C-alpha atoms as a printed R data frame, in Angstrom:
    type eleno elety resid chain resno       x       y      z
1   ATOM     1    CA   MET     A     1 154.642 108.366 44.066
2   ATOM     2    CA   THR     A     2 154.006 107.818 40.362
3   ATOM     3    CA   SER     A     3 151.679 104.880 41.084
4   ATOM     4    CA   SER     A     4 150.020 106.220 44.234
5   ATOM     5    CA   SER     A     5 146.322 105.706 44.958
6   ATOM     6    CA   LEU     A     6 146.252 108.890 47.047
7   ATOM     7    CA   ALA     A     7 144.762 112.120 45.735
8   ATOM     8    CA   GLY     A     8 147.423 114.442 47.187
9   ATOM     9    CA   THR     A     9 150.900 114.712 48.684
10  ATOM    10    CA   ALA     A    10 149.818 115.018 52.330
11  ATOM    11    CA   LEU     A    11 147.438 113.406 54.818
12  ATOM    12    CA   LEU     A    12 145.728 114.480 58.012
13  ATOM    13    CA   ILE     A    13 145.249 111.340 60.122
14  ATOM    14    CA   ILE     A    14 143.113 111.384 63.279
15  ATOM    15    CA   TRP     A    15 142.385 108.330 65.379
16  ATOM    16    CA   GLY     A    16 141.061 107.608 68.831
17  ATOM    17    CA   SER     A    17 138.372 105.925 70.872
18  ATOM    18    CA   ILE     A    18 135.030 106.532 72.524
19  ATOM    19    CA   SER     A    19 133.199 104.666 75.258
20  ATOM    20    CA   PRO     A    20 129.849 103.337 73.953
21  ATOM    21    CA   THR     A    21 128.468 103.514 77.504
22  ATOM    22    CA   GLU     A    22 129.214 107.243 77.760
23  ATOM    23    CA   VAL     A    23 128.685 108.474 74.186
24  ATOM    24    CA   ASP     A    24 125.673 108.157 71.875
25  ATOM    25    CA   GLU     A    25 127.598 106.321 69.159
26  ATOM    26    CA   LEU     A    26 124.874 106.671 66.515
27  ATOM    27    CA   ALA     A    27 124.805 110.447 67.012
28  ATOM    28    CA   PHE     A    28 128.614 110.549 67.065
29  ATOM    29    CA   ASN     A    29 128.825 108.774 63.705
30  ATOM    30    CA   ASP     A    30 126.061 110.905 62.220
31  ATOM    31    CA   TRP     A    31 127.971 114.058 63.193
32  ATOM    32    CA   TRP     A    32 131.347 112.879 61.880
33  ATOM    33    CA   THR     A    33 130.167 111.330 58.607
34  ATOM    34    CA   ASN     A    34 127.282 113.615 57.635
35  ATOM    35    CA   GLU     A    35 128.417 116.977 59.026
36  ATOM    36    CA   HIS     A    36 132.136 117.003 59.736
37  ATOM    37    CA   LEU     A    37 133.413 115.265 56.599
38  ATOM    38    CA   PRO     A    38 131.425 117.442 54.142
39  ATOM    39    CA   GLU     A    39 132.533 120.552 56.012
40  ATOM    40    CA   ARG     A    40 136.177 119.567 55.663
41  ATOM    41    CA   LEU     A    41 135.875 118.517 52.014
42  ATOM    42    CA   ALA     A    42 134.512 121.970 51.170
43  ATOM    43    CA   LEU     A    43 137.835 123.525 52.214
44  ATOM    44    CA   PRO     A    44 140.578 124.436 49.699
45  ATOM    45    CA   GLY     A    45 143.084 121.633 49.182
46  ATOM    46    CA   PHE     A    46 140.974 118.909 50.850
47  ATOM    47    CA   LEU     A    47 140.536 116.322 48.089
48  ATOM    48    CA   ARG     A    48 139.206 113.113 49.612
49  ATOM    49    CA   CYS     A    49 138.571 111.462 52.962
50  ATOM    50    CA   ARG     A    50 137.980 108.017 54.444
51  ATOM    51    CA   ARG     A    51 136.562 106.909 57.799
52  ATOM    52    CA   PHE     A    52 137.354 103.581 59.453
53  ATOM    53    CA   VAL     A    53 136.336 101.647 62.566
54  ATOM    54    CA   ALA     A    54 138.268  98.872 64.292
55  ATOM    55    CA   PRO     A    55 136.376  95.581 64.668
56  ATOM    56    CA   ALA     A    56 135.270  94.891 68.232
57  ATOM    57    CA   THR     A    57 137.491  92.422 70.084
58  ATOM    58    CA   GLY     A    58 136.431  90.388 73.077
59  ATOM    59    CA   THR     A    59 133.221  90.596 75.066
60  ATOM    60    CA   SER     A    60 132.696  91.782 78.603
61  ATOM    61    CA   LEU     A    61 129.387  92.436 80.343
62  ATOM    62    CA   THR     A    62 131.045  94.638 82.947
63  ATOM    63    CA   ALA     A    63 133.408  96.639 80.703
64  ATOM    64    CA   PRO     A    64 132.314  96.920 77.050
65  ATOM    65    CA   PRO     A    65 135.259  97.546 74.715
66  ATOM    66    CA   GLU     A    66 135.927 101.056 73.490
67  ATOM    67    CA   SER     A    67 135.029 101.802 69.888
68  ATOM    68    CA   LYS     A    68 138.114 102.828 67.927
69  ATOM    69    CA   TYR     A    69 137.870 105.086 64.883
70  ATOM    70    CA   LEU     A    70 140.322 106.509 62.353
71  ATOM    71    CA   VAL     A    71 139.847 109.137 59.650
72  ATOM    72    CA   TRP     A    72 142.278 110.317 57.033
73  ATOM    73    CA   TYR     A    73 141.982 113.357 54.812
74  ATOM    74    CA   GLU     A    74 143.936 113.455 51.555
75  ATOM    75    CA   VAL     A    75 145.088 117.025 50.846
76  ATOM    76    CA   ASP     A    76 147.067 118.492 47.982
77  ATOM    77    CA   GLU     A    77 149.923 119.613 50.274
78  ATOM    78    CA   THR     A    78 150.584 120.307 53.953
79  ATOM    79    CA   ASN     A    79 149.892 124.037 53.457
80  ATOM    80    CA   ALA     A    80 146.195 123.158 53.150
81  ATOM    81    CA   LEU     A    81 146.333 122.120 56.822
82  ATOM    82    CA   VAL     A    82 147.310 125.641 57.947
83  ATOM    83    CA   SER     A    83 145.288 127.625 55.399
84  ATOM    84    CA   PRO     A    84 143.262 130.603 56.716
85  ATOM    85    CA   GLN     A    85 140.024 128.838 55.752
86  ATOM    86    CA   TYR     A    86 140.892 125.658 57.645
87  ATOM    87    CA   MET     A    87 142.226 127.500 60.698
88  ATOM    88    CA   GLU     A    88 139.028 129.568 60.800
89  ATOM    89    CA   LYS     A    89 136.972 126.361 60.948
90  ATOM    90    CA   LEU     A    90 139.201 124.950 63.693
91  ATOM    91    CA   ASP     A    91 138.829 128.099 65.787
92  ATOM    92    CA   ASN     A    92 135.063 128.271 65.213
93  ATOM    93    CA   PRO     A    93 133.789 124.700 65.583
94  ATOM    94    CA   THR     A    94 130.126 123.892 64.970
95  ATOM    95    CA   LEU     A    95 127.922 123.161 67.965
96  ATOM    96    CA   ARG     A    96 128.118 119.402 67.384
97  ATOM    97    CA   THR     A    97 131.877 119.505 66.841
98  ATOM    98    CA   ALA     A    98 132.265 121.296 70.179
99  ATOM    99    CA   GLN     A    99 129.960 118.671 71.715
100 ATOM   100    CA   PHE     A   100 131.561 115.494 70.386
101 ATOM   101    CA   MET     A   101 135.269 116.298 70.216
102 ATOM   102    CA   PRO     A   102 135.829 116.320 74.014
103 ATOM   103    CA   LEU     A   103 133.821 113.092 74.420
104 ATOM   104    CA   GLN     A   104 136.538 111.017 72.761
105 ATOM   105    CA   ALA     A   105 138.457 109.118 75.414
106 ATOM   106    CA   THR     A   106 141.710 109.352 73.464
107 ATOM   107    CA   LEU     A   107 142.597 111.225 70.308
108 ATOM   108    CA   HIS     A   108 145.711 111.342 68.133
109 ATOM   109    CA   ARG     A   109 146.111 113.916 65.376
110 ATOM   110    CA   CYS     A   110 148.970 113.982 62.835
111 ATOM   111    CA   ALA     A   111 149.491 116.139 59.764
112 ATOM   112    CA   CYS     A   112 151.742 114.091 57.497
113 ATOM   113    CA   ARG     A   113 153.804 114.323 54.346
114 ATOM   114    CA   VAL     A   114 153.560 111.307 52.067
115 ATOM   115    CA   HIS     A   115 157.041 109.799 51.856
116 ATOM   116    CA   ALA     A   116 156.157 106.843 49.605
117 ATOM   117    CA   SER     A   117 152.943 105.454 48.183
118 ATOM   118    CA   GLN     A   118 152.331 102.611 45.788
119 ATOM   119    CA   VAL     A   119 149.217 100.999 44.366
120 ATOM   120    CA   ARG     A   120 148.947  97.411 43.147
121 ATOM   121    CA   PRO     A   121 150.450  97.237 39.613
122 ATOM   122    CA   GLU     A   122 147.121  96.200 38.094
123 ATOM   123    CA   PHE     A   123 145.666  99.572 39.178
124 ATOM   124    CA   ALA     A   124 148.628 101.756 38.209
125 ATOM   125    CA   PHE     A   125 146.718 103.650 35.536
126 ATOM   126    CA   SER     A   126 146.390 107.417 35.137
127 ATOM   127    CA   GLY     A   127 143.578 108.962 37.144
128 ATOM   128    CA   SER     A   128 141.455 111.923 36.170
129 ATOM   129    CA   GLY     A   129 140.265 115.076 37.884
130 ATOM   130    CA   SER     A   130 141.945 117.636 40.108
131 ATOM   131    CA   GLY     A   131 144.802 116.214 42.130
132 ATOM   132    CA   ALA     A   132 144.230 112.655 40.956
133 ATOM   133    CA   ARG     A   133 147.125 110.228 40.609
134 ATOM   134    CA   GLY     A   134 147.515 106.772 39.147
135 ATOM   135    CA   GLY     A   135 144.969 104.341 40.573
136 ATOM   136    CA   ALA     A   136 143.183 107.124 42.460
137 ATOM   137    CA   GLY     A   137 139.856 105.278 42.242
138 ATOM   138    CA   VAL     A   138 141.045 102.310 44.348
139 ATOM   139    CA   VAL     A   139 139.746 102.248 47.933
140 ATOM   140    CA   GLY     A   140 140.432  99.334 50.273
141 ATOM   141    CA   ALA     A   141 137.698  97.645 52.320
142 ATOM   142    CA   SER     A   142 140.081  97.432 55.275
143 ATOM   143    CA   MET     A   143 143.361  98.926 56.394
144 ATOM   144    CA   VAL     A   144 146.314  98.122 58.624
145 ATOM   145    CA   HIS     A   145 147.652 101.145 60.506
146 ATOM   146    CA   VAL     A   146 151.167 100.938 61.964
147 ATOM   147    CA   CYS     A   147 152.434 103.995 63.836
148 ATOM   148    CA   PHE     A   148 156.014 104.274 65.089
149 ATOM   149    CA   THR     A   149 158.834 106.527 66.186
150 ATOM   150    CA   PRO     A   150 161.459 106.681 63.422
151 ATOM   151    CA   PRO     A   151 165.134 105.937 63.975
152 ATOM   152    CA   PRO     A   152 167.118 108.560 65.944
153 ATOM   153    CA   PRO     A   153 168.784 111.467 64.113
154 ATOM   154    CA   ALA     A   154 172.067 109.567 64.076
155 ATOM   155    CA   ARG     A   155 170.615 107.501 61.242
156 ATOM   156    CA   ASP     A   156 169.350 108.806 57.905
157 ATOM   157    CA   ARG     A   157 165.596 108.789 58.468
158 ATOM   158    CA   ASP     A   158 164.766 109.168 54.777
159 ATOM   159    CA   ALA     A   159 166.990 106.209 53.932
160 ATOM   160    CA   CYS     A   160 165.291 104.102 56.620
161 ATOM   161    CA   LEU     A   161 161.829 105.001 55.321
162 ATOM   162    CA   ASP     A   162 162.983 104.260 51.760
163 ATOM   163    CA   ALA     A   163 164.208 100.850 52.897
164 ATOM   164    CA   LEU     A   164 160.907 100.187 54.665
165 ATOM   165    CA   ALA     A   165 158.952 101.169 51.534
166 ATOM   166    CA   ALA     A   166 161.119  98.819 49.458
167 ATOM   167    CA   ARG     A   167 160.271  95.959 51.834
168 ATOM   168    CA   LEU     A   168 156.559  96.793 51.588
169 ATOM   169    CA   THR     A   169 156.470  96.127 47.848
170 ATOM   170    CA   ALA     A   170 156.649  92.426 48.733
171 ATOM   171    CA   LEU     A   171 153.098  92.756 50.100
172 ATOM   172    CA   PHE     A   172 151.768  92.777 46.545
173 ATOM   173    CA   ALA     A   173 152.509  89.047 46.425
174 ATOM   174    CA   HIS     A   174 149.297  88.741 48.470
175 ATOM   175    CA   ALA     A   175 146.206  89.189 46.299
176 ATOM   176    CA   ALA     A   176 144.266  91.068 49.004
177 ATOM   177    CA   VAL     A   177 146.794  93.951 49.192
178 ATOM   178    CA   LEU     A   178 145.721  96.966 47.110
179 ATOM   179    CA   ALA     A   179 148.094  99.751 48.154
180 ATOM   180    CA   PHE     A   180 150.482 100.954 50.834
181 ATOM   181    CA   HIS     A   181 151.520 104.400 52.033
182 ATOM   182    CA   VAL     A   182 154.481 105.498 54.164
183 ATOM   183    CA   VAL     A   183 153.957 108.918 55.785
184 ATOM   184    CA   GLU     A   184 155.943 111.176 58.096
185 ATOM   185    CA   GLN     A   185 154.482 113.626 60.581
186 ATOM   186    CA   ASP     A   186 154.978 117.357 59.968
187 ATOM   187    CA   GLU     A   187 155.373 118.475 63.586
188 ATOM   188    CA   GLN     A   188 154.907 122.209 63.024
189 ATOM   189    CA   THR     A   189 151.754 121.782 60.944
190 ATOM   190    CA   THR     A   190 150.346 119.268 63.432
191 ATOM   191    CA   ARG     A   191 150.957 121.620 66.338
192 ATOM   192    CA   ALA     A   192 149.315 124.591 64.599
193 ATOM   193    CA   GLY     A   193 146.003 122.786 64.141
194 ATOM   194    CA   SER     A   194 146.028 120.989 67.480
195 ATOM   195    CA   GLN     A   195 146.266 124.242 69.451
196 ATOM   196    CA   THR     A   196 142.947 125.591 68.125
197 ATOM   197    CA   LYS     A   197 139.544 125.863 69.851
198 ATOM   198    CA   SER     A   198 138.272 122.659 68.228
199 ATOM   199    CA   TYR     A   199 140.605 120.698 70.504
200 ATOM   200    CA   ALA     A   200 139.976 122.633 73.721
201 ATOM   201    CA   GLY     A   201 139.103 120.111 76.414
202 ATOM   202    CA   VAL     A   202 140.064 117.173 74.207
203 ATOM   203    CA   SER     A   203 142.320 114.411 75.581
204 ATOM   204    CA   LEU     A   204 144.728 114.932 72.701
205 ATOM   205    CA   GLN     A   205 147.644 112.525 72.891
206 ATOM   206    CA   ARG     A   206 150.883 114.408 72.427
207 ATOM   207    CA   SER     A   207 154.027 112.703 71.227
208 ATOM   208    CA   GLY     A   208 157.193 113.411 69.312
209 ATOM   209    CA   LEU     A   209 157.805 112.832 65.636
210 ATOM   210    CA   ARG     A   210 155.830 109.874 64.314
211 ATOM   211    CA   CYS     A   211 155.804 107.942 61.059
212 ATOM   212    CA   MET     A   212 153.140 105.563 59.810
213 ATOM   213    CA   VAL     A   213 152.470 102.773 57.362
214 ATOM   214    CA   LEU     A   214 148.949 102.404 55.964
215 ATOM   215    CA   VAL     A   215 148.186  99.222 54.008
216 ATOM   216    CA   GLU     A   216 144.890  98.894 52.136
217 ATOM   217    CA   PHE     A   217 143.212  95.527 51.579
218 ATOM   218    CA   SER     A   218 140.324  94.245 49.483
219 ATOM   219    CA   GLU     A   219 139.418  91.875 52.323
220 ATOM   220    CA   SER     A   220 136.626  92.939 54.674
221 ATOM   221    CA   THR     A   221 136.956  92.922 58.463
222 ATOM   222    CA   VAL     A   222 133.426  91.496 58.675
223 ATOM   223    CA   ARG     A   223 134.588  88.010 57.712
224 ATOM   224    CA   PRO     A   224 138.393  88.144 57.986
225 ATOM   225    CA   SER     A   225 140.531  85.193 56.953
226 ATOM   226    CA   GLY     A   226 143.251  85.852 59.514
227 ATOM   227    CA   LYS     A   227 145.611  87.071 56.818
228 ATOM   228    CA   LEU     A   228 145.249  90.701 57.933
229 ATOM   229    CA   GLU     A   229 146.745  89.940 61.350
230 ATOM   230    CA   ALA     A   230 149.627  88.014 59.773
231 ATOM   231    CA   LEU     A   231 150.422  90.834 57.346
232 ATOM   232    CA   LYS     A   232 150.148  93.422 60.110
233 ATOM   233    CA   SER     A   233 152.749  91.481 62.099
234 ATOM   234    CA   MET     A   234 154.966  91.369 59.015
235 ATOM   235    CA   VAL     A   235 154.826  95.168 58.627
236 ATOM   236    CA   VAL     A   236 155.611  95.631 62.333
237 ATOM   237    CA   ASP     A   237 158.636  93.312 62.027
238 ATOM   238    CA   TRP     A   238 159.916  95.309 59.046
239 ATOM   239    CA   ALA     A   239 159.520  98.588 60.928
240 ATOM   240    CA   VAL     A   240 161.540  97.141 63.816
241 ATOM   241    CA   ALA     A   241 164.206  95.951 61.378
242 ATOM   242    CA   GLU     A   242 164.623  99.527 60.116
243 ATOM   243    CA   GLY     A   243 165.227 100.868 63.623
244 ATOM   244    CA   SER     A   244 161.713 102.017 64.532
245 ATOM   245    CA   THR     A   245 160.494 102.039 68.150
246 ATOM   246    CA   ASP     A   246 157.282 102.668 70.161
247 ATOM   247    CA   ILE     A   247 155.255 100.780 67.584
248 ATOM   248    CA   GLU     A   248 151.454 100.729 67.727
249 ATOM   249    CA   SER     A   249 149.287  98.850 65.244
250 ATOM   250    CA   ASN     A   250 145.646  98.171 64.520
251 ATOM   251    CA   ILE     A   251 143.276  96.925 61.835
252 ATOM   252    CA   TYR     A   252 140.316  98.996 60.648
253 ATOM   253    CA   GLY     A   253 137.330  98.432 58.376
254 ATOM   254    CA   LEU     A   254 136.106 101.131 55.992
255 ATOM   255    CA   ILE     A   255 132.967 103.059 56.997
256 ATOM   256    CA   CYS     A   256 132.839 105.460 54.062
257 ATOM   257    CA   ALA     A   257 134.949 107.264 51.465
258 ATOM   258    CA   ALA     A   258 134.081 110.655 50.009
259 ATOM   259    CA   GLY     A   259 135.589 113.145 47.603
260 ATOM   260    CA   GLY     A   260 136.816 113.279 44.039
């Protein structure tokens, strides 16, 4: 990870959806961006965070599409995600956290180790500040998120993820690609946080071990060129080629980034 744009060696990734007809979306976003993110960034080991929203697809007067959101927190190591300070916050949620968490129609939560991370060569310079790495100031305007079940234990999972990361370097041939990250879920750490009071009554989606690819782009989702969809399909094909299954993918636009 010598040329990573991430600020730590681990990520907490949370994504899900809300129904705009059942949830005050303005209040929901105010809570998450202006209360929840600062609260988390004040915790030991939490270095930086980013919030994303998926562009709306299709129109229906009878069934408006769900709004899909994703947040990732960059932390120095996975231990920060089971620290006494963080667990205390999870077991004592604020009033608005207790209000909005159960209103999400679906929610996925994964504490992850960063397996591989690479920033575009032009930005592979030394960062500054606590926990910073090369290119740590680069933040994409949009992101492709590909989540999958890794190959079965009969295969060397690390070798498969290494091979996938090697394929991903070809993405830098496209000028809009800024960075990519390959991460692997830490099941024990995920479970510890997900069993706290913050997630009581939440439709938390439970699954086995998951891995993910996150690809950052300079291109906005406001006026997309169509290249994002093509590159997302390319990443999915590569994941399949390395033996991955149960693949889910989406494109998100950046709402905000905060932290050092």
